[in-house]
Coordinates of C-alpha atoms in Angstrom, one line a residue:
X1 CA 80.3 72.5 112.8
X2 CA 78.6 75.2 114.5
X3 CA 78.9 73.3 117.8
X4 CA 82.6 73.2 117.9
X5 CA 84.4 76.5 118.8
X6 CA 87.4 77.9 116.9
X7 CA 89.8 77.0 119.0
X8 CA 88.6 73.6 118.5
X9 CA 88.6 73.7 114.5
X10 CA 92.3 75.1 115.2
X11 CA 93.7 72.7 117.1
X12 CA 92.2 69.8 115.0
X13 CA 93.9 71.1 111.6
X14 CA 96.8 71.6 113.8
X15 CA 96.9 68.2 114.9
X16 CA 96.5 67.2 111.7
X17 CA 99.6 68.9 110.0
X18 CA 101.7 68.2 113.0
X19 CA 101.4 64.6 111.6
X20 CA 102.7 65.9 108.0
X21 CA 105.0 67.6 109.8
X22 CA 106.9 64.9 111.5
X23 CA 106.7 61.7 109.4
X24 CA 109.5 61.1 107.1
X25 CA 109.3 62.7 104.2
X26 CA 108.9 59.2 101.7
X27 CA 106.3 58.4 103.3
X28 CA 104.2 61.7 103.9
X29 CA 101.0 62.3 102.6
X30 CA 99.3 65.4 100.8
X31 CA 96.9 67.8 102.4
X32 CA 95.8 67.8 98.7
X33 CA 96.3 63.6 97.9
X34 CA 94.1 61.0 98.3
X35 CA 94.9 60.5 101.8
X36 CA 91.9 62.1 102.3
X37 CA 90.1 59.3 101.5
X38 CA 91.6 57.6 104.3
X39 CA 88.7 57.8 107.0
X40 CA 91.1 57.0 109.9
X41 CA 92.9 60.7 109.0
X42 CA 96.1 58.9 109.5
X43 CA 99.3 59.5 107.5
X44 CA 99.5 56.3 105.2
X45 CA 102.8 54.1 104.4
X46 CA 102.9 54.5 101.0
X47 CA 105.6 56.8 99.6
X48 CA 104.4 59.9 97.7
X49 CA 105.9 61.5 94.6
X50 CA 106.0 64.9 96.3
X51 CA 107.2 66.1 92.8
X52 CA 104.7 64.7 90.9
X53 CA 102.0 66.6 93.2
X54 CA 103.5 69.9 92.8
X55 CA 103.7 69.5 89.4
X56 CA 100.1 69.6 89.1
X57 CA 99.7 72.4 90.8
X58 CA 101.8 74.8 88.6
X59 CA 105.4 74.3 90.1
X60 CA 108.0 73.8 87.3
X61 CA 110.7 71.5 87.2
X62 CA 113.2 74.0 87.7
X63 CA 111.6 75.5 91.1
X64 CA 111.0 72.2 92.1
X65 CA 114.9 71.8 91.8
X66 CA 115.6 74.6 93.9
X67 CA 114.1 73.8 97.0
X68 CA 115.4 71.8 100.1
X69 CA 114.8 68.3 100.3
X70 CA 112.0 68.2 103.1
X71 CA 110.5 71.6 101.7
X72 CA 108.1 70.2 99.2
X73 CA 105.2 68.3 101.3
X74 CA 103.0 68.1 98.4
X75 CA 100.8 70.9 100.0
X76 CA 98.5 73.2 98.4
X77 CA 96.0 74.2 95.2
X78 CA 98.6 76.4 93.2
X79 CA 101.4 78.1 93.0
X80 CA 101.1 81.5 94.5
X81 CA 104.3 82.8 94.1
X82 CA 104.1 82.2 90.8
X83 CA 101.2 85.0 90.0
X84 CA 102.8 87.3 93.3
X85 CA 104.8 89.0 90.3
X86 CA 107.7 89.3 93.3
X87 CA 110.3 91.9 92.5
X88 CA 114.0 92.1 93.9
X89 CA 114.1 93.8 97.7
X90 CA 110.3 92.9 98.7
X91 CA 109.6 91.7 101.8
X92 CA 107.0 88.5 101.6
X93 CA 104.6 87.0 103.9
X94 CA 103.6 83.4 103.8
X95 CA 100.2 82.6 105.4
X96 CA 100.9 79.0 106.7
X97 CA 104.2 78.4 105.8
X98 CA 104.5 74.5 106.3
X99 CA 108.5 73.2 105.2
X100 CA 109.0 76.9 103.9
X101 CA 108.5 75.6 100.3
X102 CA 107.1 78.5 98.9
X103 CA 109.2 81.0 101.2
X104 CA 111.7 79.0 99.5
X105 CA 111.2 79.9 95.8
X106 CA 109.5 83.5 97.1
X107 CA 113.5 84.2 98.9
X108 CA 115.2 83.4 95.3
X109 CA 112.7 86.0 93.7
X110 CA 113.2 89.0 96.3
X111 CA 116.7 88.6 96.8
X112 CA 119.6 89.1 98.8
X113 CA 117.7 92.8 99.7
X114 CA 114.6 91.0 100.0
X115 CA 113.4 89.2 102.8
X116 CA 110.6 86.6 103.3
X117 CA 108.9 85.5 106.7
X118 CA 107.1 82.0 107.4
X119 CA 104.3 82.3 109.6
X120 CA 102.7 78.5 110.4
X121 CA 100.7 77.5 113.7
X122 CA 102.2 74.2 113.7
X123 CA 105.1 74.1 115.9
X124 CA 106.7 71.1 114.1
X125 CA 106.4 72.9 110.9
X126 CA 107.8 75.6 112.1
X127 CA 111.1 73.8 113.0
X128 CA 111.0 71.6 109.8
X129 CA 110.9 75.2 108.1
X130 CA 114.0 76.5 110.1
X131 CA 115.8 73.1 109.8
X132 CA 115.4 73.7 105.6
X133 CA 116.6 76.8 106.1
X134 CA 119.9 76.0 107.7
X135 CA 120.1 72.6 105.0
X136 CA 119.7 75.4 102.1
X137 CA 121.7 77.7 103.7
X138 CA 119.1 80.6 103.2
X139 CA 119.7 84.2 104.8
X140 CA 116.6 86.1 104.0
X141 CA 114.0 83.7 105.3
X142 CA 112.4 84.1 108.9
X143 CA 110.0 81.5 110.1
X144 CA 107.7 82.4 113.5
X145 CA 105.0 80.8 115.3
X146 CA 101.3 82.1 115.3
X147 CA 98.1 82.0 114.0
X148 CA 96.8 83.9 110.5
X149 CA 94.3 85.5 112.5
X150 CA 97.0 87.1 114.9
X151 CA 100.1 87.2 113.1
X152 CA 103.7 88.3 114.6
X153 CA 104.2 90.7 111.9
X154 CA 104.5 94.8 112.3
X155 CA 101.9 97.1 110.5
X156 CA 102.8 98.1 107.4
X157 CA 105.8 96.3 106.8
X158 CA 104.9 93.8 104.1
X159 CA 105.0 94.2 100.2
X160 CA 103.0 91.1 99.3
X161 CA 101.1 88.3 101.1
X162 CA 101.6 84.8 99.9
X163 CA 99.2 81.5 100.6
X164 CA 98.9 78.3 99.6
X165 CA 95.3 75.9 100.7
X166 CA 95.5 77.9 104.4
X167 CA 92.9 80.7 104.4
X168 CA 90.2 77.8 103.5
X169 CA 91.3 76.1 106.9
X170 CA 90.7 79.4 109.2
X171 CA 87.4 79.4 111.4
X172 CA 87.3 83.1 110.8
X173 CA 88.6 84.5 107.8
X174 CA 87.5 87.6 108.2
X175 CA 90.0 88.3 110.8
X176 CA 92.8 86.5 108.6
X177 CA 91.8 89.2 105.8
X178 CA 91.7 92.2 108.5
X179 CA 95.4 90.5 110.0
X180 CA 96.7 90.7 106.4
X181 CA 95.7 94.5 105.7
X182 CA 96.9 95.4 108.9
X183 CA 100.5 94.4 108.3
X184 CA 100.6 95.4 104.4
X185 CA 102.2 98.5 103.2
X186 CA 99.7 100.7 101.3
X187 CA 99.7 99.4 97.9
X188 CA 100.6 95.7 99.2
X189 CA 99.1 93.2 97.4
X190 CA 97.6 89.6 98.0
X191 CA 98.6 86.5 95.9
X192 CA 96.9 83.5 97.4
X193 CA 95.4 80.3 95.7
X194 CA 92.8 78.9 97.4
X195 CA 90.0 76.4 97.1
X196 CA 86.2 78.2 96.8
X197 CA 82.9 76.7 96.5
X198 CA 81.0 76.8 93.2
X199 CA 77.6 75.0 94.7
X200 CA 76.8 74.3 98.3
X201 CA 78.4 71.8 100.0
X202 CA 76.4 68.7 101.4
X203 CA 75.9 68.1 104.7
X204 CA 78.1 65.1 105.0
X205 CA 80.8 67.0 103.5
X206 CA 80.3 70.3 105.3
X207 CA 80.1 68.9 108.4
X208 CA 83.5 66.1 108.3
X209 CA 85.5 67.7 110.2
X210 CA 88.7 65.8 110.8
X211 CA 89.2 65.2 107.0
X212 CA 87.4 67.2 105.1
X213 CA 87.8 70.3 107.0
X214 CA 91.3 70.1 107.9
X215 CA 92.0 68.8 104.6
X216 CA 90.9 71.9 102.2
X217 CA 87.6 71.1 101.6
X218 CA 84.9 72.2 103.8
X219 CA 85.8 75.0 105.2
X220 CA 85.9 76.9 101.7
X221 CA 83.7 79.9 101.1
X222 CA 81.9 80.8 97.9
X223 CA 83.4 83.5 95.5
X224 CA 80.9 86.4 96.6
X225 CA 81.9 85.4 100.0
X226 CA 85.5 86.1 100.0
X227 CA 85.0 89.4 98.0
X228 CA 82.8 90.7 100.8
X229 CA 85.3 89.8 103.6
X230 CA 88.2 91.1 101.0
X231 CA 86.1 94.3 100.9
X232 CA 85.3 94.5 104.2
X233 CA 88.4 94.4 105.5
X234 CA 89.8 97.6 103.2
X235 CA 90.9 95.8 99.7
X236 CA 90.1 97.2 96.7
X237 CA 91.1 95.8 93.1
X238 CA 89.7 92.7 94.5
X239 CA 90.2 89.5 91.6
X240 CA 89.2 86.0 92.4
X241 CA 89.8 84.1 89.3
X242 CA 88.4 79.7 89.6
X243 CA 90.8 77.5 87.6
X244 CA 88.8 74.7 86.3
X245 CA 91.4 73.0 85.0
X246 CA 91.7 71.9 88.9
X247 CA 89.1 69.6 88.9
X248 CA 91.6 67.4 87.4
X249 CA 93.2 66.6 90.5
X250 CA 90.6 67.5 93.2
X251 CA 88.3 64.6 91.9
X252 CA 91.3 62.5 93.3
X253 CA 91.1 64.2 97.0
X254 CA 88.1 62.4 98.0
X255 CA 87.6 59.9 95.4
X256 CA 84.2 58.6 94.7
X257 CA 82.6 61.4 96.0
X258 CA 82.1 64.1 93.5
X259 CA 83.8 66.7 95.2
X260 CA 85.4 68.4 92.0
X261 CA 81.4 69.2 92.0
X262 CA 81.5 72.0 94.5
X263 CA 85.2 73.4 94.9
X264 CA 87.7 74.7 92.6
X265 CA 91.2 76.1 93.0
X266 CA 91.4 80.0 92.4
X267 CA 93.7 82.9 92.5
X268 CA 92.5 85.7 94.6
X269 CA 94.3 89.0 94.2
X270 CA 93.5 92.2 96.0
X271 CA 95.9 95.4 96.9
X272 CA 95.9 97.5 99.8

């Protein structure tokens, strides 16, 4: 890993989701499935019960309902609009958007007065996202192009930052944390689930690359980790909160190999 340069990393999760991004959607796979297993990285044949994944995560049956068909990839380690505590007329930024699902359930929440924007590095999900938009005939979502680390969003516009399993897939979170101060409002706030380490990693884990990295998992940082970037970036009321109750279904990601052993899904919470 420390061979490779960002840019590299980047444009390997990129590739990566551009494959999610295109395939039909019965026969997608999850970031968060056991696809990961798969040690070709390829998208397998097998239809997925989108649904069924999400479910797990914290989505209800009722948001699930709501959504676009094509929205719902089966992406993430949460629900973070769930725990955003969204209010009517709020503007919302999602860090890695994919299909827009949770800009989605995050535009019901805010509003006609409200407004949400997408941003995903991906340029496929990017057009998936608008395509869902015009199918669900949303008027208060906004989906751009660009990287976390520079994102095409004003300073101090933003109420609350949104994220679902992306922060973990950054080569430099720090400047994903600085990126998201810079465009909140003073008293924004951050929502996110994510995946953090509870022990260290193993080599052969911390070092895969084309799955395990671009697929949630080895690029996560420990809890004391993210609270110093979260700090050093201006946050205060930092709250990072591990769900064990995830273990459930990360032992599925890579089955076999004890991973629900060093990562957990969290919520992280800060305010600017």
């Amino acid at each position: 890993m420390t061979k490779l340069t960002n840019d590299q990393i980047r444009q390997n999760v990129r590739t990566r989701y551009q494959r999610f991004a295109v395939q039909k959607i019965e026969s997608s796979s999850s970031c968060c499935s056991s696809e990961r297993s798969n040690s070709s990285a390829e998208c397998c044949d097998t239809p997925t019960d989108f649904n069924a994944i999400s479910e797990k995560l914290g989505y209800s049956t009722d948001e699930l309902a709501t959504v676009p068909e094509g929205a719902n990839l089966g992406l993430g380690c949460g629900n973070p609009q769930a725990i955003a505590e969204l209010q009517a007329g709020e503007t919302v930024l999602d860090l890695g958007s994919g299909g827009g699902f949770d800009c989605f359930l995050a535009s019901r929440q805010v509003g006609e007065t409200g407004h949400v924007i997408g941003v995903d590095m991906t340029p496929e999900m990017v057009s998936r996202a608008r395509e869902n938009t015009a199918r669900g005939h949303f008027t208060n979502t906004d989906f751009r192009l660009g990287e976390i680390e520079h994102l095409p969003v004003a300073d101090n516009t933003v109420n609350v930052i949104i994220s679902n399993c992306v922060i973990n897939l950054s080569p430099d979170k720090q400047q994903v944390f600085h990126e998201a101060f810079r465009v909140l409002q003073p008293g924004g706030r951050l929502a996110i689930s994510d995946i953090v380490t509870t022990a260290e990693l193993p080599p052969e884990i911390k070092d895969d690359l084309d799955q395990l990295y671009s697929g949630c998992i080895s690029g996560a940082s420990s809890i004391s980790a993210l609270e110093s970037m979260l700090k050093q970036s201006g946050f205060t009321d930092i709250s990072i909160e591990p769900k064990d109750e995830s273990k459930a279904f990360i032992k599925d990601w890579v089955p076999g190999s004890n991973i629900e052993n060093y990562i957990v899904s969290a919520v992280i919470k800060a305010i600017k």
